[in-house]
Coordinates of C-alpha atoms in Angstrom, one line a residue:
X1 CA -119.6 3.3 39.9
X2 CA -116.2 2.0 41.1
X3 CA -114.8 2.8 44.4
X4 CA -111.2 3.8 44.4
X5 CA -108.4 2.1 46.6
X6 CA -106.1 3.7 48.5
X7 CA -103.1 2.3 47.7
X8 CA -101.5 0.7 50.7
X9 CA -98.0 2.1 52.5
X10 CA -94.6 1.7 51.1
X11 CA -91.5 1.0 53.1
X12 CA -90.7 4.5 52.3
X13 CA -94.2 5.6 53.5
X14 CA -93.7 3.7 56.9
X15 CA -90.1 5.0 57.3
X16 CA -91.3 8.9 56.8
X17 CA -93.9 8.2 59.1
X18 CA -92.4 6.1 61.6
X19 CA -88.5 7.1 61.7
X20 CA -88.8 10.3 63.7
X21 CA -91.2 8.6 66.1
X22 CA -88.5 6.0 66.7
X23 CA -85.6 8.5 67.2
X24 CA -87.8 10.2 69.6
X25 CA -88.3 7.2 71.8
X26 CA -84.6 6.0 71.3
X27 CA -83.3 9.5 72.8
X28 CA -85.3 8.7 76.0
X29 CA -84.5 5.1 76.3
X30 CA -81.4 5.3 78.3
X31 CA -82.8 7.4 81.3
X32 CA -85.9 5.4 81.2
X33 CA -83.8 2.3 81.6
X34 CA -82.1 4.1 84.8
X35 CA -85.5 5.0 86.3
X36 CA -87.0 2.4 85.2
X37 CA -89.6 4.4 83.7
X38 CA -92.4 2.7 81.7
X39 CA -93.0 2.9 78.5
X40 CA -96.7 4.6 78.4
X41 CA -95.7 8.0 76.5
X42 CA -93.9 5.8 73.8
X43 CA -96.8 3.6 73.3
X44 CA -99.2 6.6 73.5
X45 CA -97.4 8.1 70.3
X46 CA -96.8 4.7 68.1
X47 CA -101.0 4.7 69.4
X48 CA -101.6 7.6 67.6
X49 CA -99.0 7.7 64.5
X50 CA -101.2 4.2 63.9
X51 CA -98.5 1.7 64.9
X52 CA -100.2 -0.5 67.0
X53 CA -102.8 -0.9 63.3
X54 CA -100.0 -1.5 61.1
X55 CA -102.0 -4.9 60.4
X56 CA -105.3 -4.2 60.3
X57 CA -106.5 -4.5 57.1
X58 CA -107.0 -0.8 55.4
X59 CA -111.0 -1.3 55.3
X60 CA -111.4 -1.8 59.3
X61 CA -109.3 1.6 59.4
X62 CA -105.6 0.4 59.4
X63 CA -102.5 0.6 57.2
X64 CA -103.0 -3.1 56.0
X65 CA -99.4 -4.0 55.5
X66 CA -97.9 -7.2 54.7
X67 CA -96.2 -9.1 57.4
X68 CA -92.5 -8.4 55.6
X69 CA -93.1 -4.6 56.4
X70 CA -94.5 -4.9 59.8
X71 CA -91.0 -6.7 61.3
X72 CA -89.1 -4.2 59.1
X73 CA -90.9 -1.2 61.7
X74 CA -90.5 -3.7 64.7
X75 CA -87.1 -4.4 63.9
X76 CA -86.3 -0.3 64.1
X77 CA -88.8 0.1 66.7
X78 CA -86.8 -2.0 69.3
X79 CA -83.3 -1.1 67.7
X80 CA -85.3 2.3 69.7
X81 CA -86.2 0.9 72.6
X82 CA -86.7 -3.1 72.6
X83 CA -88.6 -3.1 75.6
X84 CA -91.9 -1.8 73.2
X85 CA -91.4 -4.8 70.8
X86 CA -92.0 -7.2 73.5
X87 CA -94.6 -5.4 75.7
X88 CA -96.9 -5.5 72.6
X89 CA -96.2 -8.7 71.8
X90 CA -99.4 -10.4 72.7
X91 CA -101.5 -7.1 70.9
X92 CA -99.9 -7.8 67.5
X93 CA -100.4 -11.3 68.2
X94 CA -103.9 -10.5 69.1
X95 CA -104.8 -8.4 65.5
X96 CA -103.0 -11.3 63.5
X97 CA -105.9 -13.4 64.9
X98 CA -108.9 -11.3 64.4
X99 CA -107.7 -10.8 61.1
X100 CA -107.6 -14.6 60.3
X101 CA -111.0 -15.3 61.9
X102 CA -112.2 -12.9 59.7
X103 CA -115.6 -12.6 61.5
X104 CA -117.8 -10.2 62.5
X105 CA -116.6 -10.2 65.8
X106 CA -113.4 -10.1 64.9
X107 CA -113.6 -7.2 62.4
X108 CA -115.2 -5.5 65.4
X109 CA -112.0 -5.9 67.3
X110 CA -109.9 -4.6 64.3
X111 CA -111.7 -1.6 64.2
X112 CA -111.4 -1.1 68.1
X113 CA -108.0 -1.4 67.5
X114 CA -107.8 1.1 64.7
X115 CA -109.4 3.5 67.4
X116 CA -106.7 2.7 69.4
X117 CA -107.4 -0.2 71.6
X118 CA -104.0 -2.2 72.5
X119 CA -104.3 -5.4 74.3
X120 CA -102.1 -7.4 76.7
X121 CA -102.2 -10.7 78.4
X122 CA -102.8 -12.6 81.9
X123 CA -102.0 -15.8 80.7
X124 CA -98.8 -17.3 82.3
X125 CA -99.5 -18.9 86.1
X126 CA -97.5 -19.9 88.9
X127 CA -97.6 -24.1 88.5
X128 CA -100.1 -24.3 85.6
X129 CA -98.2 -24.6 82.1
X130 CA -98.6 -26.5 78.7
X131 CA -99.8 -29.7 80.7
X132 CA -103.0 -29.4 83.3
X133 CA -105.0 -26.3 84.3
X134 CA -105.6 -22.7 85.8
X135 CA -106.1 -21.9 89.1
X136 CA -107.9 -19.0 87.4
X137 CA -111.7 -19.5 87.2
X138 CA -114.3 -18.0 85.3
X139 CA -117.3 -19.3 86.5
X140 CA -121.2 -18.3 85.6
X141 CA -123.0 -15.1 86.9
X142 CA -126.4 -15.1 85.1
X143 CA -126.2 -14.1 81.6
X144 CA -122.4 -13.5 81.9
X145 CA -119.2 -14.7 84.3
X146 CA -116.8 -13.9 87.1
X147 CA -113.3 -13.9 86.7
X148 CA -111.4 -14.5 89.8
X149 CA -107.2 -15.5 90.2
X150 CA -103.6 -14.3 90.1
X151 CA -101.2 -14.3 86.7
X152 CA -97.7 -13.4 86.5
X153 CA -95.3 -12.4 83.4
X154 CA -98.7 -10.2 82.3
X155 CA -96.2 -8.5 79.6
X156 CA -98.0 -5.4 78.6
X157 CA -100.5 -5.3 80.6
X158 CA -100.0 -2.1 82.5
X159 CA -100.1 -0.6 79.1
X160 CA -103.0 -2.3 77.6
X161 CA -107.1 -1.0 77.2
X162 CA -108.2 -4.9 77.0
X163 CA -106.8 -7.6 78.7
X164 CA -106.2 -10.9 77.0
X165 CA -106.8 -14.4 80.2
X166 CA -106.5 -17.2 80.2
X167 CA -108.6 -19.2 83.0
X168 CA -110.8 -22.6 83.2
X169 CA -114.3 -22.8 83.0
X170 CA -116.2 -25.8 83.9
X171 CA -112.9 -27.8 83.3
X172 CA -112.0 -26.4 80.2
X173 CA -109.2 -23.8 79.6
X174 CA -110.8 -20.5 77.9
X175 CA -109.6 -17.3 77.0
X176 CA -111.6 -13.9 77.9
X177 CA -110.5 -10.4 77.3
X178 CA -110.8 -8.0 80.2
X179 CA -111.3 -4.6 80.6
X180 CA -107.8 -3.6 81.8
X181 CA -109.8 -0.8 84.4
X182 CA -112.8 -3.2 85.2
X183 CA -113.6 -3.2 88.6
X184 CA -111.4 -5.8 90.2
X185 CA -108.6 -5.8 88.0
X186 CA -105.2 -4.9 89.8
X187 CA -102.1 -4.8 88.1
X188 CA -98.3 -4.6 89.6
X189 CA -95.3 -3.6 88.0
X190 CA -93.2 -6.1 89.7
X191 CA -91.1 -7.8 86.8
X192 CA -87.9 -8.2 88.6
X193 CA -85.7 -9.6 85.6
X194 CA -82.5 -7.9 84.7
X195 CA -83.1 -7.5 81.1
X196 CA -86.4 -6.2 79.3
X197 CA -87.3 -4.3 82.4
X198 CA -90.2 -2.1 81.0
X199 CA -92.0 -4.6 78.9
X200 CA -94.8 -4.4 82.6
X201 CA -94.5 -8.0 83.1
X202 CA -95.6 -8.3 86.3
X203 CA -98.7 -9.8 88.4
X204 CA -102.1 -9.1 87.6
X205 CA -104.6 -9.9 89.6
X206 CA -108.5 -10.3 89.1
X207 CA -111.3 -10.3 92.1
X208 CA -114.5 -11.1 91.4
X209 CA -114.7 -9.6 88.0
X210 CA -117.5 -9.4 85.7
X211 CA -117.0 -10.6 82.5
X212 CA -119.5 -10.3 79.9
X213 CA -120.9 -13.0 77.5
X214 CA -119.1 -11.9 74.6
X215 CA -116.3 -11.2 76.1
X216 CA -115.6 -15.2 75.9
X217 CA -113.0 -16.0 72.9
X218 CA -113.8 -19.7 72.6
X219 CA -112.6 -23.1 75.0
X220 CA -108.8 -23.4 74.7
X221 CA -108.9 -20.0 72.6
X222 CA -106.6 -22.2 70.8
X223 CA -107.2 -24.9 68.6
X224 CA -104.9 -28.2 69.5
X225 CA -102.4 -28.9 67.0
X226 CA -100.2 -27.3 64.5
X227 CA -100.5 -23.4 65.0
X228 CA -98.9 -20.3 62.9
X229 CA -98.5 -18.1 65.9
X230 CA -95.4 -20.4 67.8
X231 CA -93.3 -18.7 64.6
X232 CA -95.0 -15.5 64.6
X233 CA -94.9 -14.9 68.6
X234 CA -90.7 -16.4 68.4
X235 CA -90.1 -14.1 65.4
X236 CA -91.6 -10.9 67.3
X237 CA -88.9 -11.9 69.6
X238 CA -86.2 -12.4 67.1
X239 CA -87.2 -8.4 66.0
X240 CA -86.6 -7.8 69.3
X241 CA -83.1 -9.3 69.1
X242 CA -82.4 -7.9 65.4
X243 CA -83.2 -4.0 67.0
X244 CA -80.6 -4.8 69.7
X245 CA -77.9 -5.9 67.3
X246 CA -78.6 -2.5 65.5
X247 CA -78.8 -0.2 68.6
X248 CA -75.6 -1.8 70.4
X249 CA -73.9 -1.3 66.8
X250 CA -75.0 2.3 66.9
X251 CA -73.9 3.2 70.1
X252 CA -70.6 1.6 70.0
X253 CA -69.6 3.5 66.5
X254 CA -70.8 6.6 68.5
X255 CA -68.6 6.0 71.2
X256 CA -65.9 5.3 69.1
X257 CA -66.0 8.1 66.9
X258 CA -66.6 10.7 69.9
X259 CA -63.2 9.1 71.5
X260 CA -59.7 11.1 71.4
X261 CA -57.6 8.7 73.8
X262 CA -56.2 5.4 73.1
X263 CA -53.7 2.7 74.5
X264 CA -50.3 3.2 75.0
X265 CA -50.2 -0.5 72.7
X266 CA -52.7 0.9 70.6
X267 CA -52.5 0.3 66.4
X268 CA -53.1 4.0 65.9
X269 CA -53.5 7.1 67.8
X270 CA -57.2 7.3 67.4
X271 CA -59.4 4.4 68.3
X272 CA -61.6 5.2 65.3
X273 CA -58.3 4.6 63.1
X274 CA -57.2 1.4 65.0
X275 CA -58.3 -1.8 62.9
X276 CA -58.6 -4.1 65.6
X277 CA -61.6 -1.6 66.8
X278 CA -62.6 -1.4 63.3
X279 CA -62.7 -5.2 63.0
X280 CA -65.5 -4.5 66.2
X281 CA -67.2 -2.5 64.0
X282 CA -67.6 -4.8 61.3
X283 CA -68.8 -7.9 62.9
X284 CA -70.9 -5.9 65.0
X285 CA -72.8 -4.2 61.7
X286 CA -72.5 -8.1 59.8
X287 CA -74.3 -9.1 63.6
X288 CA -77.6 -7.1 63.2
X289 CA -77.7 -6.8 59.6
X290 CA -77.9 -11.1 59.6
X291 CA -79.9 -10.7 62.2
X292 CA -82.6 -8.5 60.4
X293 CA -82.4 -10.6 57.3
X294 CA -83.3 -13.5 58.7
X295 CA -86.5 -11.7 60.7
X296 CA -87.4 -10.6 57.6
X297 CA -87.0 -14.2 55.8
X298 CA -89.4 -15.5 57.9
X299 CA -91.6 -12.8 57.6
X300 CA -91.7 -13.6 53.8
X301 CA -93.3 -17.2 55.0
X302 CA -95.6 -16.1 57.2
X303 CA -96.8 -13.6 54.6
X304 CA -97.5 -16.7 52.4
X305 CA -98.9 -18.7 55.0
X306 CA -101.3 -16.4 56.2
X307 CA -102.0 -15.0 52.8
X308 CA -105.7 -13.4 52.1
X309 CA -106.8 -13.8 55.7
X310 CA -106.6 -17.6 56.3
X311 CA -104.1 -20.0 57.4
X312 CA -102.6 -22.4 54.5
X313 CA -102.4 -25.2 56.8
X314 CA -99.9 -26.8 54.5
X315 CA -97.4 -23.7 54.9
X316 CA -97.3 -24.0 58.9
X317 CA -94.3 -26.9 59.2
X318 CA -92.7 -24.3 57.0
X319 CA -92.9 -21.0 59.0
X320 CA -92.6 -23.1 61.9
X321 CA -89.3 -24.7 60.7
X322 CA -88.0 -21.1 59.5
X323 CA -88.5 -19.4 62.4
X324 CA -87.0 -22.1 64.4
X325 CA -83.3 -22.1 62.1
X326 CA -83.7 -18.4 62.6
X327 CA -84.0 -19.0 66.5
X328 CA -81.0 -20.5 66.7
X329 CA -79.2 -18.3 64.1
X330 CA -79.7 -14.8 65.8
X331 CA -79.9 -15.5 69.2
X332 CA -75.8 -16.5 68.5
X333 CA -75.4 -13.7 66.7
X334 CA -76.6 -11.4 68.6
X335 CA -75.3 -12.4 72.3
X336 CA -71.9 -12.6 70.6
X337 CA -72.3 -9.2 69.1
X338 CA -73.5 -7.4 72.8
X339 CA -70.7 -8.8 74.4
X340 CA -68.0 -8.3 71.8
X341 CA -69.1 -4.2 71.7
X342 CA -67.0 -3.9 74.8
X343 CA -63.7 -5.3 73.2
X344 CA -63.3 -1.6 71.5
X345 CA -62.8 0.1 75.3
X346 CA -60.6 0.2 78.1
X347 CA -62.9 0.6 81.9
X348 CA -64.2 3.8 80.3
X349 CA -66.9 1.6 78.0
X350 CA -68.6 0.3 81.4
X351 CA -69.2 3.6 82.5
X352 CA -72.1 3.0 84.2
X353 CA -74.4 6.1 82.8
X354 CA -74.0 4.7 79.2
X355 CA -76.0 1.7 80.2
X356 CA -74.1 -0.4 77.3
X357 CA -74.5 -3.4 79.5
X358 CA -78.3 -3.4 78.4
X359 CA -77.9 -4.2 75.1
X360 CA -76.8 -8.0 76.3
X361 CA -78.8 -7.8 79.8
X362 CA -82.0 -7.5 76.8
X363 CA -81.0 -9.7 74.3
X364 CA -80.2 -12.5 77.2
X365 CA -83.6 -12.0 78.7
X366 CA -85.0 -12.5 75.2
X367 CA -83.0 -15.3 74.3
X368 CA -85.0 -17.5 76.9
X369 CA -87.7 -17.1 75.6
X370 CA -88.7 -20.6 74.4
X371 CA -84.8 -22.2 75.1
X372 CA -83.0 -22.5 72.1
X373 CA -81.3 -26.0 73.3
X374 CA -84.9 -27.1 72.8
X375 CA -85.2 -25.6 69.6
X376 CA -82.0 -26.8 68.7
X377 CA -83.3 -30.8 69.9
X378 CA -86.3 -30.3 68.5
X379 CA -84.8 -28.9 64.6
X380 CA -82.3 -32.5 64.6
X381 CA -85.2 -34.9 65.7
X382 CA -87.3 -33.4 62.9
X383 CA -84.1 -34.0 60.3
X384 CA -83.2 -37.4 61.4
X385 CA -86.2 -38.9 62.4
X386 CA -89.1 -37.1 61.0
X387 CA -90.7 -35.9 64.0
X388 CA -93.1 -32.9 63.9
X389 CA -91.7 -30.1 65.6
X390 CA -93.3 -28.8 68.6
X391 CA -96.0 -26.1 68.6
X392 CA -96.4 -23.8 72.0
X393 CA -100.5 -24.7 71.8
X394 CA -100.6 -28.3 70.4
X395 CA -102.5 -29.0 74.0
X396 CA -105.2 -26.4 73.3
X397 CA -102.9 -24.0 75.4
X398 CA -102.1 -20.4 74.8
X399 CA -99.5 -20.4 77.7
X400 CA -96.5 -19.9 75.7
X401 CA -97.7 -16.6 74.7
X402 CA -96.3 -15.0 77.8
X403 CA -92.4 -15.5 79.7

């Protein structure tokens, strides 16, 4: 007896499902931004329309998607609101490696996750980085541990079930995942960037909590060396950057269009007529469709490198190197693009309650992410001298993860 196959989602699927969801969220996004309102009714929804499973594989209870559709939603999830993008950053991160360990452990996690589970992280410290170790401690209570220290830049964790930490046990850096409303846990929404402002990356504290056994994801939860997830946690980023290109573009047509006065030097009575405004336009819509293209490039690699749930080791330099040319690519692109929207309006255009500054006050904050000079250093000493490029964990760190 065979046992049929659902077949899995099209684009089309994804985009019936998906589409209104994001329209929803967008329509809120500008008075969240003003009251700085967090994001948990958004993330509630993309819980329940199945978002947060996109890649968990069909039999653990997900959509099992390839890699190549999952940025394509990402992209038009942020070009809603790119605050979500980031703030589950670390979750999608998360599912991309239970899927590769392909344990039973890890299958249990997918399915938690299919249920609805969303994970953030307590990784990032103040003084501890890609060199040395956490002030965080997890130290030995009977047949399980203690978790006691303070993180900072805990990006999603006010939103998250389970909470991803990195601490040091017996001198070794481990990772743990955290009940997120465990005794002991205290979280803070004190993020005080100027862009990104309700991804919930503020300090989380933890106070004497108890952690169990298998709670404990392994010593450096990170093996030293080459890794896939420096390009796929940079290109969740770069989605990030590819929605705002879309969104600004959006906006500023709709601005345009709704507009019936002009400059007395104008080209044409109408602004939408005027071709130095329509010039905007253009390079504005050639900003974020670039932009998407090359997200979705190096989507394609990482769908080959991480084919039938395993890393082809021999892939990695090339996702890595892909991700990096798209780095520096979009992050041009798109800080051009969110500065150049206002070019189309007189003192009108910074009218406060439009909130258009946000589209470059987010794209900036993500654009630090990882400095592009660095990439930029890194990309010509691997041309003209051969040397490997840099992974975020080639110490056995997972510290990159976070800000």
């Amino acid at each position: 007896m065979t046992t049929s196959l659902i077949a899995p989602p099209t684009d089309a699927d994804l985009d019936a499902t998906f589409g209104p969801l994001y329209a929803s969220i967008a329509e809120g996004a500008v008075a969240r931004e003003r009251d700085r309102e967090l994001v948990h009714a958004p993330i509630a929804l993309l819980k329940e329309a199945g978002f947060t499973a996109l890649r968990v594989p069909q039999e653990h209870g997900g959509s099992g998607v390839t890699l190549r559709q999952f940025f394509r939603q990402l992209i038009a999830l942020a070009a809603a609101d790119s605050n979500i993008p980031q703030a589950l950053r670390v979750h999608v991160n998360f599912v991309e490696d239970q899927r590769l360990a392909n344990t039973p452990a890890g299958d249990d996690w997918l399915r938690a996750v299919a249920d609805g589970t969303v994970v953030g992280n307590a990784i990032t410290e103040p003084g501890a980085g890609s060199v040395g170790g956490y002030a965080t401690t997890l130290t030995r209570d009977g047949g399980g541990y203690r978790l006691n220290g303070t993180k900072f830049y805990s990006t999603g964790s006010l939103y998250a079930d389970a909470i991803l930490v990195a601490a040091d046990l017996d001198g070794e850096r481990v990772g743990v995942l955290v009940n997120a409303d465990a005794e002991g846990v205290a979280r803070a929404d004190d993020w005080n960037g100027f862009g990104q402002r309700l991804t919930a990356s503020g300090t989380t504290v933890f106070t004497d909590v108890a952690v169990p056994a298998d709670r404990l994801l392994g010593a450096g939860y990170g093996a030293p060396g080459a890794t896939y997830a420096t390009s796929y946690l940079q290109l969740v980023q770069l989605a990030g950057l590819a929605g705002i290109a879309q969104r600004a573009t959006d906006d500023t047509i709709a601005w345009v269009r709704a507009r019936t006065r002009t400059f007395s030097h104008a080209a044409a009575d109408l602004q939408r007529h005027d071709p130095l405004v329509q010039q905007v336009i253009g390079r504005l819509s050639s900003a974020a469709w670039a932009a998407k293209q090359s997200v979705l490039a190096v989507a394609d690699v990482l769908d080959e490198t991480l084919a039938d749930r395993r890393v082809h080791e021999d892939l990695v330099p090339e996702a890595e190197l892909a991700a990096a040319h798209a780095q520096l690519a979009v992050i041009d692109l798109v800080l051009k693009a969110t500065s150049d929207l206002f070019e189309v309006g007189g003192a009108s255009i910074v009218d406060a309650d439009l909130r258009l500054d946000r589209h470059w006050r987010n794209a900036r904050t993500l654009a630090v992410h990882n400095p592009a000079i660095q990439k930029a250093r890194a990309v010509g000493d691997l041309l003209l001298n051969g040397t490997d490029l840099p992974y975020a964990w080639n110490a056995g760190s997972r510290t990159e993860i976070a800000k």
